[in-house]
PDB file of C-alpha atoms and ligand atoms in Angstrom:
ATOM      1  CA  MET A   1     100.120-151.524 -14.350  1.00 95.00           C
ATOM      2  CA  THR A   2     100.476-149.089 -17.244  1.00 98.00           C
ATOM      3  CA  VAL A   3     104.200-149.854 -17.622  1.00 98.00           C
ATOM      4  CA  LEU A   4     105.505-153.449 -17.610  1.00 98.00           C
ATOM      5  CA  VAL A   5     109.095-154.325 -16.916  1.00 98.00           C
ATOM      6  CA  GLU A   6     110.537-157.801 -17.688  1.00 98.00           C
ATOM      7  CA  ARG A   7     114.279-158.505 -16.619  1.00 98.00           C
ATOM      8  CA  ARG A   8     116.094-160.705 -18.975  1.00 98.00           C
ATOM      9  CA  ALA A   9     119.736-161.793 -19.107  1.00 97.00           C
ATOM     10  CA  GLY A  10     121.574-158.465 -19.818  1.00 98.00           C
ATOM     11  CA  TYR A  11     118.538-156.368 -20.759  1.00 98.00           C
ATOM     12  CA  ARG A  12     115.151-155.179 -19.682  1.00 98.00           C
ATOM     13  CA  VAL A  13     111.898-155.173 -21.819  1.00 98.00           C
ATOM     14  CA  ILE A  14     109.759-152.132 -20.904  1.00 99.00           C
ATOM     15  CA  THR A  15     106.228-152.263 -22.387  1.00 99.00           C
ATOM     16  CA  LEU A  16     103.652-149.545 -22.480  1.00 98.00           C
ATOM     17  CA  ASN A  17     100.575-151.165 -21.301  1.00 98.00           C
ATOM     18  CA  ARG A  18      97.204-149.404 -21.996  1.00 98.00           C
ATOM     19  CA  PRO A  19      96.400-151.385 -25.099  1.00 98.00           C
ATOM     20  CA  GLU A  20      92.673-150.364 -25.168  1.00 98.00           C
ATOM     21  CA  ARG A  21      93.868-146.776 -25.655  1.00 98.00           C
ATOM     22  CA  LEU A  22      96.691-147.525 -28.076  1.00 98.00           C
ATOM     23  CA  ASN A  23      99.000-146.967 -24.971  1.00 98.00           C
ATOM     24  CA  ALA A  24      98.139-143.249 -24.905  1.00 98.00           C
ATOM     25  CA  LEU A  25     100.183-141.541 -22.213  1.00 98.00           C
ATOM     26  CA  THR A  26      98.863-140.200 -18.897  1.00 96.00           C
ATOM     27  CA  VAL A  27     101.128-138.258 -16.456  1.00 95.00           C
ATOM     28  CA  ASP A  28     101.166-141.242 -14.138  1.00 96.00           C
ATOM     29  CA  MET A  29     102.256-143.519 -16.943  1.00 97.00           C
ATOM     30  CA  GLY A  30     105.006-141.093 -18.020  1.00 97.00           C
ATOM     31  CA  ASP A  31     106.278-141.100 -14.463  1.00 97.00           C
ATOM     32  CA  ALA A  32     106.215-144.799 -14.266  1.00 98.00           C
ATOM     33  CA  LEU A  33     108.134-145.073 -17.472  1.00 98.00           C
ATOM     34  CA  LEU A  34     110.763-142.577 -16.087  1.00 98.00           C
ATOM     35  CA  ALA A  35     111.052-144.809 -12.939  1.00 98.00           C
ATOM     36  CA  ALA A  36     111.432-147.894 -15.057  1.00 98.00           C
ATOM     37  CA  LEU A  37     114.300-146.340 -16.934  1.00 98.00           C
ATOM     38  CA  ALA A  38     115.963-145.070 -13.781  1.00 98.00           C
ATOM     39  CA  ASP A  39     115.716-148.678 -12.315  1.00 98.00           C
ATOM     40  CA  ALA A  40     117.279-150.084 -15.461  1.00 98.00           C
ATOM     41  CA  GLU A  41     120.158-147.644 -15.229  1.00 98.00           C
ATOM     42  CA  ALA A  42     120.677-148.395 -11.543  1.00 98.00           C
ATOM     43  CA  ASP A  43     120.837-152.221 -12.249  1.00 97.00           C
ATOM     44  CA  GLY A  44     124.419-153.010 -13.055  1.00 95.00           C
ATOM     45  CA  ALA A  45     123.277-156.217 -14.771  1.00 97.00           C
ATOM     46  CA  CYS A  46     121.016-154.338 -17.298  1.00 98.00           C
ATOM     47  CA  ARG A  47     123.070-153.387 -20.375  1.00 98.00           C
ATOM     48  CA  VAL A  48     120.223-152.556 -22.759  1.00 98.00           C
ATOM     49  CA  VAL A  49     116.662-151.355 -22.640  1.00 98.00           C
ATOM     50  CA  LEU A  50     114.009-152.572 -25.047  1.00 99.00           C
ATOM     51  CA  LEU A  51     110.994-150.366 -25.230  1.00 99.00           C
ATOM     52  CA  THR A  52     107.753-151.515 -27.019  1.00 99.00           C
ATOM     53  CA  GLY A  53     103.829-151.362 -26.629  1.00 98.00           C
ATOM     54  CA  ALA A  54     101.262-153.885 -25.822  1.00 98.00           C
ATOM     55  CA  GLY A  55      98.380-154.599 -28.318  1.00 98.00           C
ATOM     56  CA  ARG A  56      98.040-153.143 -31.775  1.00 98.00           C
ATOM     57  CA  GLY A  57      99.522-149.644 -31.221  1.00 98.00           C
ATOM     58  CA  PHE A  58     102.940-148.492 -29.927  1.00 99.00           C
ATOM     59  CA  CYS A  59     101.638-145.120 -28.337  1.00 98.00           C
ATOM     60  CA  ALA A  60      99.027-142.704 -29.418  1.00 98.00           C
ATOM     61  CA  GLY A  61     100.615-139.709 -27.607  1.00 98.00           C
ATOM     62  CA  GLN A  62      99.066-137.846 -24.831  1.00 98.00           C
ATOM     63  CA  ASP A  63      95.704-139.358 -23.689  1.00 98.00           C
ATOM     64  CA  LEU A  64      93.357-136.650 -24.899  1.00 97.00           C
ATOM     65  CA  ALA A  65      90.600-137.693 -22.440  1.00 96.00           C
ATOM     66  CA  ALA A  66      93.036-137.081 -19.508  1.00 95.00           C
ATOM     67  CA  VAL A  67      94.484-133.684 -20.293  1.00 94.00           C
ATOM     68  CA  GLY A  68      92.300-131.971 -17.687  1.00 88.00           C
ATOM     69  CA  ASP A  69      92.514-128.229 -16.922  1.00 91.00           C
ATOM     70  CA  ALA A  70      96.181-127.929 -16.216  1.00 89.00           C
ATOM     71  CA  PRO A  71      98.313-125.852 -18.460  1.00 94.00           C
ATOM     72  CA  LEU A  72      99.920-128.075 -21.122  1.00 95.00           C
ATOM     73  CA  SER A  73     103.314-127.031 -19.869  1.00 95.00           C
ATOM     74  CA  ASP A  74     102.546-128.885 -16.586  1.00 93.00           C
ATOM     75  CA  LEU A  75     102.117-132.075 -18.556  1.00 94.00           C
ATOM     76  CA  LEU A  76     105.392-131.469 -20.306  1.00 96.00           C
ATOM     77  CA  GLU A  77     107.066-131.088 -16.958  1.00 94.00           C
ATOM     78  CA  HIS A  78     106.359-134.821 -16.630  1.00 93.00           C
ATOM     79  CA  TYR A  79     107.233-135.918 -20.144  1.00 97.00           C
ATOM     80  CA  ASN A  80     110.314-133.833 -20.826  1.00 98.00           C
ATOM     81  CA  PRO A  81     112.448-135.712 -18.161  1.00 98.00           C
ATOM     82  CA  LEU A  82     111.466-138.898 -19.949  1.00 98.00           C
ATOM     83  CA  ILE A  83     112.948-137.725 -23.208  1.00 98.00           C
ATOM     84  CA  ARG A  84     116.041-136.398 -21.405  1.00 98.00           C
ATOM     85  CA  LYS A  85     116.514-139.671 -19.644  1.00 98.00           C
ATOM     86  CA  LEU A  86     116.295-141.764 -22.834  1.00 98.00           C
ATOM     87  CA  ARG A  87     118.918-139.657 -24.435  1.00 98.00           C
ATOM     88  CA  ALA A  88     121.249-139.527 -21.293  1.00 97.00           C
ATOM     89  CA  LEU A  89     120.825-143.210 -20.399  1.00 98.00           C
ATOM     90  CA  PRO A  90     124.149-144.757 -20.499  1.00 98.00           C
ATOM     91  CA  LEU A  91     122.712-147.765 -22.117  1.00 98.00           C
ATOM     92  CA  PRO A  92     121.532-148.462 -25.701  1.00 98.00           C
ATOM     93  CA  VAL A  93     117.655-148.066 -25.997  1.00 98.00           C
ATOM     94  CA  VAL A  94     116.144-150.269 -28.722  1.00 99.00           C
ATOM     95  CA  CYS A  95     112.496-149.247 -29.623  1.00 99.00           C
ATOM     96  CA  ALA A  96     110.239-151.909 -31.145  1.00 99.00           C
ATOM     97  CA  VAL A  97     107.387-149.810 -32.770  1.00 99.00           C
ATOM     98  CA  ASN A  98     104.672-152.449 -32.952  1.00 98.00           C
ATOM     99  CA  GLY A  99     101.885-150.265 -34.292  1.00 98.00           C
ATOM    100  CA  VAL A 100     100.924-146.587 -34.618  1.00 98.00           C
ATOM    101  CA  ALA A 101     103.138-144.057 -32.992  1.00 99.00           C
ATOM    102  CA  ALA A 102     101.312-140.708 -32.793  1.00 98.00           C
ATOM    103  CA  GLY A 103     102.108-137.318 -31.233  1.00 98.00           C
ATOM    104  CA  ALA A 104     104.157-137.632 -28.150  1.00 98.00           C
ATOM    105  CA  GLY A 105     104.252-141.357 -28.752  1.00 98.00           C
ATOM    106  CA  ALA A 106     106.040-140.900 -32.152  1.00 98.00           C
ATOM    107  CA  ASN A 107     108.671-138.595 -30.456  1.00 98.00           C
ATOM    108  CA  LEU A 108     109.086-141.041 -27.610  1.00 98.00           C
ATOM    109  CA  ALA A 109     110.190-143.662 -30.135  1.00 99.00           C
ATOM    110  CA  LEU A 110     112.455-141.076 -31.964  1.00 98.00           C
ATOM    111  CA  ALA A 111     114.258-140.383 -28.590  1.00 98.00           C
ATOM    112  CA  CYS A 112     115.408-144.041 -28.500  1.00 98.00           C
ATOM    113  CA  ASP A 113     118.751-145.153 -30.013  1.00 98.00           C
ATOM    114  CA  ILE A 114     117.801-147.784 -32.488  1.00 98.00           C
ATOM    115  CA  VAL A 115     114.214-147.815 -33.711  1.00 99.00           C
ATOM    116  CA  LEU A 116     112.755-150.902 -35.479  1.00 99.00           C
ATOM    117  CA  ALA A 117     109.112-150.750 -36.751  1.00 99.00           C
ATOM    118  CA  ALA A 118     106.687-153.293 -37.843  1.00 99.00           C
ATOM    119  CA  ARG A 119     105.843-152.784 -41.622  1.00 98.00           C
ATOM    120  CA  SER A 120     102.217-152.058 -40.651  1.00 98.00           C
ATOM    121  CA  ALA A 121     103.241-149.354 -38.126  1.00 99.00           C
ATOM    122  CA  SER A 122     103.182-145.607 -38.850  1.00 98.00           C
ATOM    123  CA  PHE A 123     104.458-142.418 -37.378  1.00 99.00           C
ATOM    124  CA  VAL A 124     102.036-139.559 -37.053  1.00 98.00           C
ATOM    125  CA  GLN A 125     102.956-136.124 -35.890  1.00 98.00           C
ATOM    126  CA  ALA A 126      99.422-135.732 -34.950  1.00 98.00           C
ATOM    127  CA  PHE A 127      99.837-132.448 -33.038  1.00 98.00           C
ATOM    128  CA  ALA A 128      98.722-130.140 -35.979  1.00 98.00           C
ATOM    129  CA  ARG A 129      95.278-131.947 -36.083  1.00 98.00           C
ATOM    130  CA  ILE A 130      94.548-130.514 -32.665  1.00 98.00           C
ATOM    131  CA  GLY A 131      96.274-127.190 -32.907  1.00 98.00           C
ATOM    132  CA  LEU A 132      99.490-128.037 -31.117  1.00 98.00           C
ATOM    133  CA  ILE A 133     103.160-128.199 -31.982  1.00 98.00           C
ATOM    134  CA  PRO A 134     105.336-131.230 -32.030  1.00 98.00           C
ATOM    135  CA  ASP A 135     106.633-131.732 -28.511  1.00 98.00           C
ATOM    136  CA  CYS A 136     108.730-134.386 -26.529  1.00 98.00           C
ATOM    137  CA  GLY A 137     111.524-133.354 -28.708  1.00 98.00           C
ATOM    138  CA  GLY A 138     109.784-133.543 -32.041  1.00 98.00           C
ATOM    139  CA  THR A 139     110.870-130.157 -33.329  1.00 98.00           C
ATOM    140  CA  TRP A 140     114.392-131.207 -32.543  1.00 98.00           C
ATOM    141  CA  PHE A 141     114.426-134.783 -33.790  1.00 98.00           C
ATOM    142  CA  LEU A 142     112.536-134.288 -37.101  1.00 98.00           C
ATOM    143  CA  PRO A 143     114.810-131.750 -38.878  1.00 98.00           C
ATOM    144  CA  ARG A 144     117.891-133.596 -37.744  1.00 98.00           C
ATOM    145  CA  LEU A 145     116.673-137.043 -38.884  1.00 98.00           C
ATOM    146  CA  VAL A 146     114.847-136.233 -42.093  1.00 98.00           C
ATOM    147  CA  GLY A 147     115.861-132.571 -42.943  1.00 98.00           C
ATOM    148  CA  SER A 148     113.895-129.511 -42.880  1.00 98.00           C
ATOM    149  CA  ALA A 149     111.605-130.030 -45.836  1.00 98.00           C
ATOM    150  CA  ARG A 150     110.323-133.451 -44.722  1.00 98.00           C
ATOM    151  CA  ALA A 151     110.142-132.095 -41.101  1.00 98.00           C
ATOM    152  CA  ARG A 152     107.919-129.257 -42.003  1.00 98.00           C
ATOM    153  CA  GLY A 153     105.724-131.656 -44.122  1.00 98.00           C
ATOM    154  CA  LEU A 154     105.418-134.153 -41.350  1.00 98.00           C
ATOM    155  CA  ALA A 155     104.637-131.539 -38.656  1.00 98.00           C
ATOM    156  CA  MET A 156     102.357-129.437 -40.666  1.00 98.00           C
ATOM    157  CA  LEU A 157     100.349-132.123 -42.578  1.00 98.00           C
ATOM    158  CA  ALA A 158     100.162-134.624 -39.696  1.00 98.00           C
ATOM    159  CA  GLU A 159      99.776-137.515 -42.129  1.00 98.00           C
ATOM    160  CA  PRO A 160     100.828-141.029 -41.203  1.00 98.00           C
ATOM    161  CA  LEU A 161     104.244-141.981 -42.533  1.00 98.00           C
ATOM    162  CA  PRO A 162     104.347-145.755 -42.954  1.00 98.00           C
ATOM    163  CA  ALA A 163     107.272-147.581 -41.372  1.00 99.00           C
ATOM    164  CA  GLU A 164     108.930-148.392 -44.653  1.00 98.00           C
ATOM    165  CA  ASN A 165     108.980-144.866 -45.706  1.00 98.00           C
ATOM    166  CA  ALA A 166     110.191-143.833 -42.152  1.00 99.00           C
ATOM    167  CA  ALA A 167     113.169-146.147 -42.722  1.00 99.00           C
ATOM    168  CA  GLU A 168     113.871-144.950 -46.326  1.00 98.00           C
ATOM    169  CA  TRP A 169     113.814-141.249 -44.924  1.00 98.00           C
ATOM    170  CA  GLY A 170     116.212-142.064 -42.117  1.00 98.00           C
ATOM    171  CA  LEU A 171     113.645-141.344 -39.457  1.00 98.00           C
ATOM    172  CA  ILE A 172     114.237-145.010 -38.098  1.00 99.00           C
ATOM    173  CA  TRP A 173     116.770-147.703 -38.444  1.00 98.00           C
ATOM    174  CA  GLN A 174     114.574-150.469 -40.064  1.00 98.00           C
ATOM    175  CA  ALA A 175     111.145-151.609 -40.921  1.00 98.00           C
ATOM    176  CA  VAL A 176     110.588-155.326 -40.401  1.00 98.00           C
ATOM    177  CA  ASP A 177     107.855-157.735 -41.085  1.00 98.00           C
ATOM    178  CA  ASP A 178     105.154-157.630 -38.430  1.00 98.00           C
ATOM    179  CA  ASP A 179     105.666-161.180 -37.315  1.00 98.00           C
ATOM    180  CA  LYS A 180     109.499-160.696 -37.007  1.00 98.00           C
ATOM    181  CA  LEU A 181     109.472-157.457 -35.083  1.00 98.00           C
ATOM    182  CA  ILE A 182     109.735-158.680 -31.474  1.00 98.00           C
ATOM    183  CA  GLY A 183     112.098-161.474 -32.398  1.00 98.00           C
ATOM    184  CA  GLU A 184     114.428-158.981 -34.331  1.00 98.00           C
ATOM    185  CA  ALA A 185     114.170-156.454 -31.526  1.00 98.00           C
ATOM    186  CA  VAL A 186     114.988-159.106 -28.826  1.00 98.00           C
ATOM    187  CA  ALA A 187     117.875-160.480 -30.881  1.00 98.00           C
ATOM    188  CA  LEU A 188     119.334-156.895 -31.267  1.00 98.00           C
ATOM    189  CA  ALA A 189     118.968-156.169 -27.544  1.00 98.00           C
ATOM    190  CA  ALA A 190     120.575-159.541 -26.659  1.00 98.00           C
ATOM    191  CA  ARG A 191     123.419-158.768 -29.087  1.00 98.00           C
ATOM    192  CA  LEU A 192     123.896-155.247 -27.622  1.00 98.00           C
ATOM    193  CA  ALA A 193     123.879-156.712 -24.163  1.00 98.00           C
ATOM    194  CA  THR A 194     127.129-158.512 -25.059  1.00 98.00           C
ATOM    195  CA  GLN A 195     128.908-155.379 -26.393  1.00 98.00           C
ATOM    196  CA  ALA A 196     131.205-152.720 -24.823  1.00 98.00           C
ATOM    197  CA  THR A 197     128.502-150.909 -22.710  1.00 98.00           C
ATOM    198  CA  GLN A 198     130.604-148.124 -21.681  1.00 98.00           C
ATOM    199  CA  GLY A 199     131.860-147.575 -25.194  1.00 98.00           C
ATOM    200  CA  LEU A 200     128.237-147.462 -26.362  1.00 98.00           C
ATOM    201  CA  ALA A 201     127.236-144.967 -23.545  1.00 98.00           C
ATOM    202  CA  LEU A 202     130.154-142.668 -24.683  1.00 98.00           C
ATOM    203  CA  THR A 203     129.061-142.991 -28.391  1.00 98.00           C
ATOM    204  CA  LYS A 204     125.568-141.775 -27.326  1.00 98.00           C
ATOM    205  CA  ARG A 205     127.147-138.793 -25.573  1.00 98.00           C
ATOM    206  CA  ALA A 206     129.548-137.939 -28.470  1.00 98.00           C
ATOM    207  CA  LEU A 207     126.660-138.114 -31.027  1.00 98.00           C
ATOM    208  CA  ASP A 208     124.398-135.950 -28.847  1.00 97.00           C
ATOM    209  CA  ALA A 209     127.040-133.390 -28.311  1.00 98.00           C
ATOM    210  CA  ALA A 210     127.625-133.245 -32.118  1.00 98.00           C
ATOM    211  CA  GLU A 211     124.160-131.972 -32.772  1.00 96.00           C
ATOM    212  CA  THR A 212     125.071-128.626 -31.470  1.00 96.00           C
ATOM    213  CA  ASN A 213     128.994-128.554 -31.674  1.00 98.00           C
ATOM    214  CA  ASP A 214     131.167-127.287 -34.517  1.00 98.00           C
ATOM    215  CA  LEU A 215     133.798-129.754 -35.825  1.00 98.00           C
ATOM    216  CA  ASP A 216     136.551-127.997 -33.856  1.00 98.00           C
ATOM    217  CA  THR A 217     134.658-128.474 -30.557  1.00 98.00           C
ATOM    218  CA  GLN A 218     133.579-132.000 -31.413  1.00 98.00           C
ATOM    219  CA  LEU A 219     137.144-133.097 -32.184  1.00 98.00           C
ATOM    220  CA  ASP A 220     137.939-132.130 -28.636  1.00 98.00           C
ATOM    221  CA  VAL A 221     134.795-133.981 -27.342  1.00 98.00           C
ATOM    222  CA  GLU A 222     135.959-137.052 -29.129  1.00 98.00           C
ATOM    223  CA  ARG A 223     139.457-136.776 -27.810  1.00 98.00           C
ATOM    224  CA  ASP A 224     138.108-136.656 -24.296  1.00 98.00           C
ATOM    225  CA  LEU A 225     135.430-139.377 -24.589  1.00 98.00           C
ATOM    226  CA  GLN A 226     137.866-141.724 -26.403  1.00 98.00           C
ATOM    227  CA  ALA A 227     140.234-141.277 -23.521  1.00 98.00           C
ATOM    228  CA  GLU A 228     137.488-142.428 -21.218  1.00 98.00           C
ATOM    229  CA  ALA A 229     136.621-145.318 -23.475  1.00 98.00           C
ATOM    230  CA  GLY A 230     140.375-146.268 -23.649  1.00 98.00           C
ATOM    231  CA  ARG A 231     140.455-146.609 -19.847  1.00 97.00           C
ATOM    232  CA  THR A 232     137.634-149.316 -19.832  1.00 98.00           C
ATOM    233  CA  PRO A 233     138.501-152.958 -19.462  1.00 98.00           C
ATOM    234  CA  ASP A 234     136.292-153.690 -22.549  1.00 98.00           C
ATOM    235  CA  TYR A 235     138.766-151.675 -24.673  1.00 98.00           C
ATOM    236  CA  ALA A 236     141.760-153.735 -23.508  1.00 98.00           C
ATOM    237  CA  GLU A 237     139.696-156.965 -24.026  1.00 98.00           C
ATOM    238  CA  GLY A 238     138.560-155.863 -27.467  1.00 98.00           C
ATOM    239  CA  VAL A 239     142.145-155.314 -28.605  1.00 98.00           C
ATOM    240  CA  ARG A 240     143.367-158.497 -26.928  1.00 98.00           C
ATOM    241  CA  ALA A 241     140.595-160.525 -28.584  1.00 98.00           C
ATOM    242  CA  PHE A 242     141.323-159.110 -31.918  1.00 98.00           C
ATOM    243  CA  LEU A 243     145.070-159.923 -31.769  1.00 98.00           C
ATOM    244  CA  GLU A 244     144.208-163.443 -30.456  1.00 98.00           C
ATOM    245  CA  LYS A 245     141.636-163.841 -33.234  1.00 98.00           C
ATOM    246  CA  ARG A 246     138.757-164.844 -30.930  1.00 98.00           C
ATOM    247  CA  PRO A 247     135.468-163.184 -29.980  1.00 97.00           C
ATOM    248  CA  ALA A 248     135.733-160.516 -27.436  1.00 98.00           C
ATOM    249  CA  ALA A 249     134.172-161.227 -23.823  1.00 98.00           C
ATOM    250  CA  PHE A 250     132.936-157.802 -22.900  1.00 98.00           C
ATOM    251  CA  THR A 251     131.828-157.191 -19.373  1.00 97.00           C
ATOM    252  CA  GLY A 252     130.361-153.719 -19.861  1.00 97.00           C
ATOM    253  CA  ARG A 253     132.051-152.527 -16.613  1.00 93.00           C
ATOM    254  CA  SER A 254     133.842-149.225 -16.330  1.00 87.00           C
ATOM    255  CA  ARG A 255     136.716-150.725 -14.358  1.00 83.00           C
TER     256      ARG A 255
HETATM  257  C1  LHQ B   1      92.981-142.285 -27.692  1.00 77.63           C
HETATM  258  C2  LHQ B   1      94.017-141.701 -28.057  1.00 77.63           C
HETATM  259  C3  LHQ B   1      94.563-140.613 -27.483  1.00 77.63           C
HETATM  260  C4  LHQ B   1      92.743-140.945 -25.886  1.00 77.63           C
HETATM  261  C5  LHQ B   1      93.562-143.299 -29.447  1.00 77.63           C
HETATM  262  N1  LHQ B   1      93.842-140.094 -26.313  1.00 77.63           N
HETATM  263  N2  LHQ B   1      92.263-141.999 -26.600  1.00 77.63           N
HETATM  264  C6  LHQ B   1      99.593-133.055 -25.862  1.00 77.63           C
HETATM  265  C7  LHQ B   1      98.843-132.379 -24.804  1.00 77.63           C
HETATM  266  C8  LHQ B   1      99.380-131.983 -23.576  1.00 77.63           C
HETATM  267  C9  LHQ B   1     100.853-131.984 -23.348  1.00 77.63           C
HETATM  268  C10 LHQ B   1     101.628-133.010 -23.596  1.00 77.63           C
HETATM  269  O1  LHQ B   1     101.782-133.167 -24.963  1.00 77.63           O
HETATM  270  C11 LHQ B   1     100.874-133.484 -25.896  1.00 77.63           C
HETATM  271  C12 LHQ B   1     101.353-134.196 -27.017  1.00 77.63           C
HETATM  272  C13 LHQ B   1     100.511-135.131 -27.762  1.00 77.63           C
HETATM  273  O2  LHQ B   1     100.713-136.241 -27.781  1.00 77.63           O
HETATM  274  S1  LHQ B   1      99.305-134.347 -28.720  1.00 77.63           S
HETATM  275  C14 LHQ B   1      98.768-135.618 -29.764  1.00 77.63           C
HETATM  276  C15 LHQ B   1      97.848-136.669 -29.033  1.00 77.63           C
HETATM  277  N3  LHQ B   1      97.498-137.721 -29.889  1.00 77.63           N
HETATM  278  C16 LHQ B   1      96.719-137.653 -30.934  1.00 77.63           C
HETATM  279  O3  LHQ B   1      96.198-136.590 -31.268  1.00 77.63           O
HETATM  280  C17 LHQ B   1      96.454-138.971 -31.611  1.00 77.63           C
HETATM  281  C18 LHQ B   1      94.969-139.405 -31.475  1.00 77.63           C
HETATM  282  N4  LHQ B   1      94.696-140.665 -31.919  1.00 77.63           N
HETATM  283  C19 LHQ B   1      94.545-140.874 -33.312  1.00 77.63           C
HETATM  284  O4  LHQ B   1      94.608-139.877 -33.997  1.00 77.63           O
HETATM  285  C20 LHQ B   1      94.131-142.235 -33.725  1.00 77.63           C
HETATM  286  O5  LHQ B   1      93.706-143.020 -32.606  1.00 77.63           O
HETATM  287  C21 LHQ B   1      95.433-143.021 -34.191  1.00 77.63           C
HETATM  288  C22 LHQ B   1      95.889-142.410 -35.588  1.00 77.63           C
HETATM  289  C23 LHQ B   1      96.628-143.015 -33.247  1.00 77.63           C
HETATM  290  C24 LHQ B   1      95.084-144.547 -34.415  1.00 77.63           C
HETATM  291  O6  LHQ B   1      93.843-144.579 -35.121  1.00 77.63           O
HETATM  292  P1  LHQ B   1      92.995-146.042 -35.216  1.00 77.63           P
HETATM  293  O7  LHQ B   1      93.933-147.119 -35.525  1.00 77.63           O
HETATM  294  O8  LHQ B   1      91.840-145.772 -36.118  1.00 77.63           O
HETATM  295  O9  LHQ B   1      92.448-146.249 -33.622  1.00 77.63           O
HETATM  296  P2  LHQ B   1      91.234-145.446 -32.910  1.00 77.63           P
HETATM  297  O10 LHQ B   1      91.383-144.022 -33.221  1.00 77.63           O
HETATM  298  O11 LHQ B   1      90.022-146.251 -33.122  1.00 77.63           O
HETATM  299  O12 LHQ B   1      91.835-145.664 -31.429  1.00 77.63           O
HETATM  300  C25 LHQ B   1      91.445-146.772 -30.621  1.00 77.63           C
HETATM  301  C26 LHQ B   1      90.906-146.353 -29.254  1.00 77.63           C
HETATM  302  O13 LHQ B   1      92.046-145.586 -28.522  1.00 77.63           O
HETATM  303  C27 LHQ B   1      89.875-145.370 -29.441  1.00 77.63           C
HETATM  304  O14 LHQ B   1      88.856-145.559 -28.349  1.00 77.63           O
HETATM  305  P3  LHQ B   1      87.465-146.261 -28.564  1.00 77.63           P
HETATM  306  O15 LHQ B   1      86.931-146.183 -27.166  1.00 77.63           O
HETATM  307  O16 LHQ B   1      86.774-145.547 -29.632  1.00 77.63           O
HETATM  308  O17 LHQ B   1      87.946-147.739 -28.894  1.00 77.63           O
HETATM  309  C28 LHQ B   1      90.504-144.002 -29.413  1.00 77.63           C
HETATM  310  O18 LHQ B   1      89.603-142.976 -28.967  1.00 77.63           O
HETATM  311  C29 LHQ B   1      91.631-144.268 -28.420  1.00 77.63           C
HETATM  312  N5  LHQ B   1      92.633-143.464 -28.517  1.00 77.63           N
HETATM  313  N6  LHQ B   1      94.462-142.267 -29.301  1.00 77.63           N
HETATM  314  N7  LHQ B   1      95.544-139.913 -27.818  1.00 77.63           N
END
């Protein structure tokens, strides 16, 4: 199985599992990952996804031994839905980058909502080394996360960016000690699984919409999505809990 799924209370751990190839992606593996995300979305008890890799790497991008003769656009017809699904998933996605994240593997991580990386991990926009352009959203994520100058340097020089620099640059949320990575990622997933899931899903939608909207349009988006958030039981519970000076007991349900 190239993608492992573990169901835990409130969240699922999805693990890329071709460790002998640093979890390099094949089309079948991309499709399996997409199916695992769709399953997580369909499971009402799953409120968070935690994505990580088996072994010493997170994901080395496309398996270069398995590209075959098909046009590269055919391969991307399999990977693009994956990136779209991660962004549109109405659940927070935590990514624990346990080792090198290269090419499409780096951009798979960047498509997640909260990215933690082991201090020994690095991010490599490896595409330029083989004459390609950053795909799987790389040309969209990079300038938005780190600005144009750094995006161009990363994309054109294809040098590994260590996790700590990635965190300093705002490419990821945090770099953590290697031996603490999974513990911290699991704690974060478990914590998010107790939060107002609908509100978090609407937050994702608002932030993504903001990437292309002007302020005027975005204020309307916020008004509409806030109205939706305000209709959830978790909003009512959040306010009640605040006034009663107790922790909120969110259900994550929309009604
Ligand atoms: C690999 C790979 C790999 C196969 C490590 N493939 N075997 C492209 C085309 C089509 C459409 C869709 O989009 C894309 C997007 C892309 O992702 S293009 C970018 C593809 N990825 C790369 O160019 C990265 C290639 N890998 C590397 O540069 C290095 O392996 C990194 C920097 C990731 C890690 O280096 P090391 O830690 O020194 O490990 P290693 O190189 O020794 O790798 C371990 C094994 O994994 C090794 O096999 P072996 O049999 O010698 O033990 C590698 O050949 C294999 N491997 N990446 N992408």
